[in-house]
Coordinates of C-alpha atoms in Angstrom, one line a residue:
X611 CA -24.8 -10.2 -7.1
X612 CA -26.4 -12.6 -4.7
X613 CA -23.8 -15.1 -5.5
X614 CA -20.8 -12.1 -4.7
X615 CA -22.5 -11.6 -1.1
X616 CA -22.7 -14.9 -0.4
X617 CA -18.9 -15.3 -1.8
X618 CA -18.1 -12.7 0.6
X619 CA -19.5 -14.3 3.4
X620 CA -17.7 -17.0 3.0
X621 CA -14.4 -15.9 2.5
X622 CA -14.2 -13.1 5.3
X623 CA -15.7 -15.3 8.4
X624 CA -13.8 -15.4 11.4
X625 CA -11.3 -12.7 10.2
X626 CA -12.3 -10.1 12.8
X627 CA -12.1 -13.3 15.6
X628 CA -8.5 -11.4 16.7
X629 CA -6.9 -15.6 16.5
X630 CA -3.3 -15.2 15.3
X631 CA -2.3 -16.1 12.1
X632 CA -0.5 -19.3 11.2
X633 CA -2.2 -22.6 12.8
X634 CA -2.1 -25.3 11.1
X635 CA -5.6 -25.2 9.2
X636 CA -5.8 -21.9 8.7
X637 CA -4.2 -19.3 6.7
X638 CA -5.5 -15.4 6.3
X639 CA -4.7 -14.1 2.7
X640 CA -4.7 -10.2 3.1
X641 CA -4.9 -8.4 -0.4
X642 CA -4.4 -4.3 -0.9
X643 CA -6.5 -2.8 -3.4
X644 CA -8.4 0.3 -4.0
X645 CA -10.7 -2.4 -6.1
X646 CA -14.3 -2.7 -4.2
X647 CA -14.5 -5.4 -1.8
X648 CA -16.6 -7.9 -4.1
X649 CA -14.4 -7.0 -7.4
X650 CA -10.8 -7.7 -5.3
X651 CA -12.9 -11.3 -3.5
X652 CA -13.9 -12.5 -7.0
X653 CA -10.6 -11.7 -8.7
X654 CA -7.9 -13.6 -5.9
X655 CA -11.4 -16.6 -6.1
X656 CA -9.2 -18.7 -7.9
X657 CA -5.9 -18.6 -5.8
X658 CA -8.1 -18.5 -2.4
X659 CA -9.4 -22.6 -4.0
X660 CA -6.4 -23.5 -5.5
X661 CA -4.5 -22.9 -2.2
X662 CA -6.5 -24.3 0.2
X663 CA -7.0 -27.1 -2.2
X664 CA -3.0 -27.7 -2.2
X665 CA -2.4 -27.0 1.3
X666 CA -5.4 -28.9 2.8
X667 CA -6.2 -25.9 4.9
X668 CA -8.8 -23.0 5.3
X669 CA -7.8 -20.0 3.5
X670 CA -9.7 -16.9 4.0
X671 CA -9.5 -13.6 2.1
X672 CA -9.2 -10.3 3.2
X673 CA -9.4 -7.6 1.7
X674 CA -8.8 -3.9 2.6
X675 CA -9.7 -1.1 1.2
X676 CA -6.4 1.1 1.9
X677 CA -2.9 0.3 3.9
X678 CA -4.1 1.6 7.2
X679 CA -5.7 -1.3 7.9
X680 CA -3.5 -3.5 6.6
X681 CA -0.2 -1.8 8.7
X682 CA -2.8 -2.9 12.2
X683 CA -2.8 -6.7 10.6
X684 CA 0.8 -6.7 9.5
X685 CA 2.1 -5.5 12.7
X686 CA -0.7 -7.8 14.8
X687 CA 0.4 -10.8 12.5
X688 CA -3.1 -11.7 11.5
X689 CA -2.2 -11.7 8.3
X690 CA -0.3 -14.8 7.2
X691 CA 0.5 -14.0 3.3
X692 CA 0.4 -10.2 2.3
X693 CA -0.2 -9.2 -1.0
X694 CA 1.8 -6.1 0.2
X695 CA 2.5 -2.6 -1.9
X696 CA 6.0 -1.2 -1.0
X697 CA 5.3 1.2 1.6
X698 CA 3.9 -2.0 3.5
X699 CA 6.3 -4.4 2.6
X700 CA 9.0 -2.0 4.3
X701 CA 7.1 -2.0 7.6
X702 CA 6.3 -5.4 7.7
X703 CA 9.7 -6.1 7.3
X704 CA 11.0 -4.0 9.4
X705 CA 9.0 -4.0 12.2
X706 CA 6.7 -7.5 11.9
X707 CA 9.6 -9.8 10.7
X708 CA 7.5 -10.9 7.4
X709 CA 9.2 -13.0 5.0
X710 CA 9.1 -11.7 1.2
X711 CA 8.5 -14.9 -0.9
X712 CA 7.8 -12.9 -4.4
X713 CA 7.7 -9.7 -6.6
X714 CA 4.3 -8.6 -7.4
X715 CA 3.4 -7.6 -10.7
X716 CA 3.3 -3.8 -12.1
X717 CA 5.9 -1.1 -12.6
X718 CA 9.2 -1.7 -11.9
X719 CA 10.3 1.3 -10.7
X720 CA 7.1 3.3 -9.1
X721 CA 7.0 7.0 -8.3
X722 CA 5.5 9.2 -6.0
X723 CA 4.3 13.0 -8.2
X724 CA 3.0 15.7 -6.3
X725 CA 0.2 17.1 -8.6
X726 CA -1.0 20.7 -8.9
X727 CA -4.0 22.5 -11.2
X728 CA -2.1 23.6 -15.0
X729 CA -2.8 26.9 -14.0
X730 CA -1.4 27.2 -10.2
X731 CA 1.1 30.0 -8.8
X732 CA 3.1 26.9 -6.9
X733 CA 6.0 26.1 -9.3
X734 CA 8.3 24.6 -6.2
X735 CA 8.5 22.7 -3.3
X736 CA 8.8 25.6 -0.7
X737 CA 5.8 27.6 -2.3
X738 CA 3.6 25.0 -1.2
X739 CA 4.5 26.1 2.7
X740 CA 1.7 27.5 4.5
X741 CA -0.7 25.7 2.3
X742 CA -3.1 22.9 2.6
X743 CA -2.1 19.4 0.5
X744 CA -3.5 15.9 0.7
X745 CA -1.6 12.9 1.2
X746 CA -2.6 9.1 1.2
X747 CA -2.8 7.5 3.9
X748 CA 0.1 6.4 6.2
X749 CA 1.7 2.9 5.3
X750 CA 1.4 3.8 1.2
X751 CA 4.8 4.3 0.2
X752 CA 3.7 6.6 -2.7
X753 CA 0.9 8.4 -1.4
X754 CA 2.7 9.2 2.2
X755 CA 6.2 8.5 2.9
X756 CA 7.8 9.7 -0.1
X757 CA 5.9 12.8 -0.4
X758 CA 6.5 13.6 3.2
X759 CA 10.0 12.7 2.8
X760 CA 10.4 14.9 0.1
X761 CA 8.3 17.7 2.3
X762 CA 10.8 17.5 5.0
X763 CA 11.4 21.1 6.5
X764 CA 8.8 22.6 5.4
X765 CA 4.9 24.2 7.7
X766 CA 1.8 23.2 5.8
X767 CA -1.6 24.4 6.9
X768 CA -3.0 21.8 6.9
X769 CA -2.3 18.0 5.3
X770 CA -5.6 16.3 4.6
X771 CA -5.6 12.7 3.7
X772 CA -7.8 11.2 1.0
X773 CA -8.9 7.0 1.0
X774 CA -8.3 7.1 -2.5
X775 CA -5.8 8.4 -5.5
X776 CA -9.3 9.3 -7.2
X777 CA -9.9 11.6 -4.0
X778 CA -6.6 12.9 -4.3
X779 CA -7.6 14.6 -7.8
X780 CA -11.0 15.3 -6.6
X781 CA -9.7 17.7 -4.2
X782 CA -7.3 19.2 -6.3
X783 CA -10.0 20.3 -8.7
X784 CA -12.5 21.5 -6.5
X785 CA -9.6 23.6 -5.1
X786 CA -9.8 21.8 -1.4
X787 CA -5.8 21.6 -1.2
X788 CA -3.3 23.2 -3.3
X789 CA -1.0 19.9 -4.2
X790 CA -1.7 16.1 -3.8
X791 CA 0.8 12.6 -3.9
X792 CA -0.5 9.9 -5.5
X793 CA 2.1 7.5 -7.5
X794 CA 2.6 8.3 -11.2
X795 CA 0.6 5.4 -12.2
X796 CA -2.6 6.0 -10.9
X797 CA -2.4 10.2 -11.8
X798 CA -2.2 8.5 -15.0
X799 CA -4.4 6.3 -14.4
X800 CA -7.5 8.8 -13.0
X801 CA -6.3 11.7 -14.6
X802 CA -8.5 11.1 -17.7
X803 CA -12.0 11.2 -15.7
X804 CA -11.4 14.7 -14.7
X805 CA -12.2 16.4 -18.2
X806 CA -12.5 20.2 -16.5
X807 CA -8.8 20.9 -15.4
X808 CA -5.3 20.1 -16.8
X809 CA -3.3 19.0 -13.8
X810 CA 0.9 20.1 -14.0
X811 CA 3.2 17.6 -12.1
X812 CA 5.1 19.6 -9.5
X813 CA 7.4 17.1 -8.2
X814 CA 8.5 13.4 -9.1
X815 CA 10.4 11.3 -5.8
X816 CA 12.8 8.8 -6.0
X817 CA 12.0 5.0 -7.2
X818 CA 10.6 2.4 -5.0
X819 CA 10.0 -1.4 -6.4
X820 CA 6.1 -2.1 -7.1
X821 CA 6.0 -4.9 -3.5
X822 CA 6.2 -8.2 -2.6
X823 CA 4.3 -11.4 -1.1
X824 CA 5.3 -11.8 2.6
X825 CA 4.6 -14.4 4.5
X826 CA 3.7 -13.7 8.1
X827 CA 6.4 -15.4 10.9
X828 CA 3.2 -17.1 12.7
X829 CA 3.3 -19.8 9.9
X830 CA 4.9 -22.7 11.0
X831 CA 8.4 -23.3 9.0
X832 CA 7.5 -26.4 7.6
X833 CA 4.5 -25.3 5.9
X834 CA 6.3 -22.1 4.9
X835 CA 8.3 -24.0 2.6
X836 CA 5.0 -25.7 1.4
X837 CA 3.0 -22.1 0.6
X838 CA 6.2 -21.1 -1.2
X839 CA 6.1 -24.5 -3.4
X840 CA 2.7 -24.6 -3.8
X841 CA 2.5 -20.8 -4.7
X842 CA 5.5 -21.3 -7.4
X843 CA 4.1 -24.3 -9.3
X844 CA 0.5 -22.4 -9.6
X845 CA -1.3 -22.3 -12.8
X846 CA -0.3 -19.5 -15.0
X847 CA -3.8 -17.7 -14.9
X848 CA -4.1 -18.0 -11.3
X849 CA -0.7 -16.4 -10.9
X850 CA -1.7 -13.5 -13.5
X851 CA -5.1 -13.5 -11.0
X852 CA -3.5 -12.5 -7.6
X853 CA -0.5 -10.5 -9.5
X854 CA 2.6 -11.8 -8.6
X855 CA 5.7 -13.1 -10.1
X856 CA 6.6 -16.5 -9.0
X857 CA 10.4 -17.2 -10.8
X858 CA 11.6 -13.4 -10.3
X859 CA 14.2 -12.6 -7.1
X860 CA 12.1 -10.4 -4.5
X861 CA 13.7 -7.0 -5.0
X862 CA 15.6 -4.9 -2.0
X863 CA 13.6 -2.8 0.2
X864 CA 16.4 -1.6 2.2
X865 CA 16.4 1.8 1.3
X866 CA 13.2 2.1 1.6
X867 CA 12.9 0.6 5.1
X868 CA 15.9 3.5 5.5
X869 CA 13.7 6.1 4.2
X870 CA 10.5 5.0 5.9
X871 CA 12.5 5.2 9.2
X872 CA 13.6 8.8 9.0
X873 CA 10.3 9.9 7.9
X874 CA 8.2 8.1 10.8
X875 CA 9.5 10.8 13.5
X876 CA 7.1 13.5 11.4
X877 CA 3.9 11.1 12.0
X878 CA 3.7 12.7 15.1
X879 CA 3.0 16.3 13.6
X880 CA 1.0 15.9 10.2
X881 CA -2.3 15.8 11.7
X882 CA -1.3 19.0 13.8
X883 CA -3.3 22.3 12.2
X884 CA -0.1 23.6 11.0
X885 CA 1.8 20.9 10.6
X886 CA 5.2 21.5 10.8
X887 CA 7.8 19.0 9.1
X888 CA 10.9 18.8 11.3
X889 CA 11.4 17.3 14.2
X890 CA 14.1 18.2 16.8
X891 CA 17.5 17.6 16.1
X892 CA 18.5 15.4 18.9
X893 CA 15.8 12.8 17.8
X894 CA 16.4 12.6 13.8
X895 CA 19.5 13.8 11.9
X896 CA 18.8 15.9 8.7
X897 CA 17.1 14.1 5.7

């Protein structure tokens, strides 16, 4: 443990000193994961060395805990390669000019669900008006855009917003919301610690592609092309290590960016106690 803390301290130094991504010697990794800080540190441990071996450079890790801190570091450019999950691969696209360099690893084609207890009266969509649900939180593609995209019209109570999927089902069974969005392959994932209720799948959304490596603008062209050679010719257990698939074509994100864009006009309500999901016609066309 002594050696993880000290591992820690080492890789997250100076990542809080607000210096922009991208100088020569220095290159901020930023990594996704609902892992623990110490778990996500010692498993991208052999990518963080291998890179800054390659690239002569200091390469520090960061790791966050959920994407609202990682849309602030995306949009800020400190980050300059993102292990990014869709829902922050279409903002950093869209609005941070990132560069996708690769696919990362897991399901092709992810889902949001929108879970309910087995033995709930909601059986649609528009029964779960003037209720209380929980969402992820904003910049997760699964947890909040697509549900809220799928939400669209209707006047919750209240939308609460877990840090967590595990939260999500938490709630759900202690009977703190009504309904919860997590993606499909996490409820399948958590749904097996909770041995006390059967959970019914109310609603599945469209498809979105697992998300991609980006690499931040700030970097300096030439060495982009060097971080995308270096990152291709990796060892095969390093690339299994940080997740990502180095000879696979980055997949589009353009309907997501689409979708992510007409849902963004709702931000401004879903923290509002009820929170209604429409917003004025003059300012977003029908979804």
């Amino acid at each position: 443990m002594l050696g993880i803390v000290a591992l820690l301290g080492t890789l997250l130094v100076g990542c809080d000193s607000g210096e922009v991504s991208g100088g020569p010697n220095r290159l901020v990794v930023g990594v996704v994961s609902d892992q623990g800080v110490a778990e996500t540190a010692e498993r991208y441990e052999s990518f963080r060395q291998y890179l800054a071996e390659e690239l002569n450079a200091l390469v520090e890790l960061e790791p966050v805990f959920n994407e609202l801190k990682a849309v602030e570091q995306v949009q800020r450019q400190i980050w300059s390669i993102a292990f990014a999950p869709a829902g922050l691969t279409a903002i950093a696209l869209a609005e941070a000019q990132y560069t996708p360099l690769f696919p990362l690893q897991g399901v092709p084609n992810q889902r949001s669900v929108l879970v309910v207890s087995a033995d709930s009266s909601v059986d649609s969509l528009a029964d779960l008006a003037n209720q209380t649900i929980a969402l992820g939180e904003p910049g997760s593609a699964t947890g909040y855009y697509l549900p809220l995209y799928d939400l669209y019209g209707l006047t919750l109570a209240e939308i609460r917003f877990a840090p967590t999927p595990r939260a999500i089902l938490e709630w759900v069974t202690d009977g703190s919301v009504v309904a919860g969005a997590l993606s499909k392959e996490d409820f399948q994932q958590y749904r097996q610690e909770f041995s006390d209720i059967d959970f019914r799948v109310l609603h599945e959304s469209r498809v979105v592609p697992p998300g991609a490596v980006l690499l931040s603008p700030a970097v300096e062209r030439n060495q982009q092309r060097l971080i995308e050679t270096v990152m291709k010719a990796a060892p095969a257990s390093i690339v299994a290590d940080a997740g990502y698939i180095p000879n696979a074509p980055v997949p589009s994100f353009a309907a997501l960016i689409q979708l992510v864009d007409k849902v963004r006009p709702l931000e401004a309500n879903v923290r509002s106690q009820p929170a209604v999901l429409t917003v004025e016609a003059s300012s977003q066309d029908s979804l």
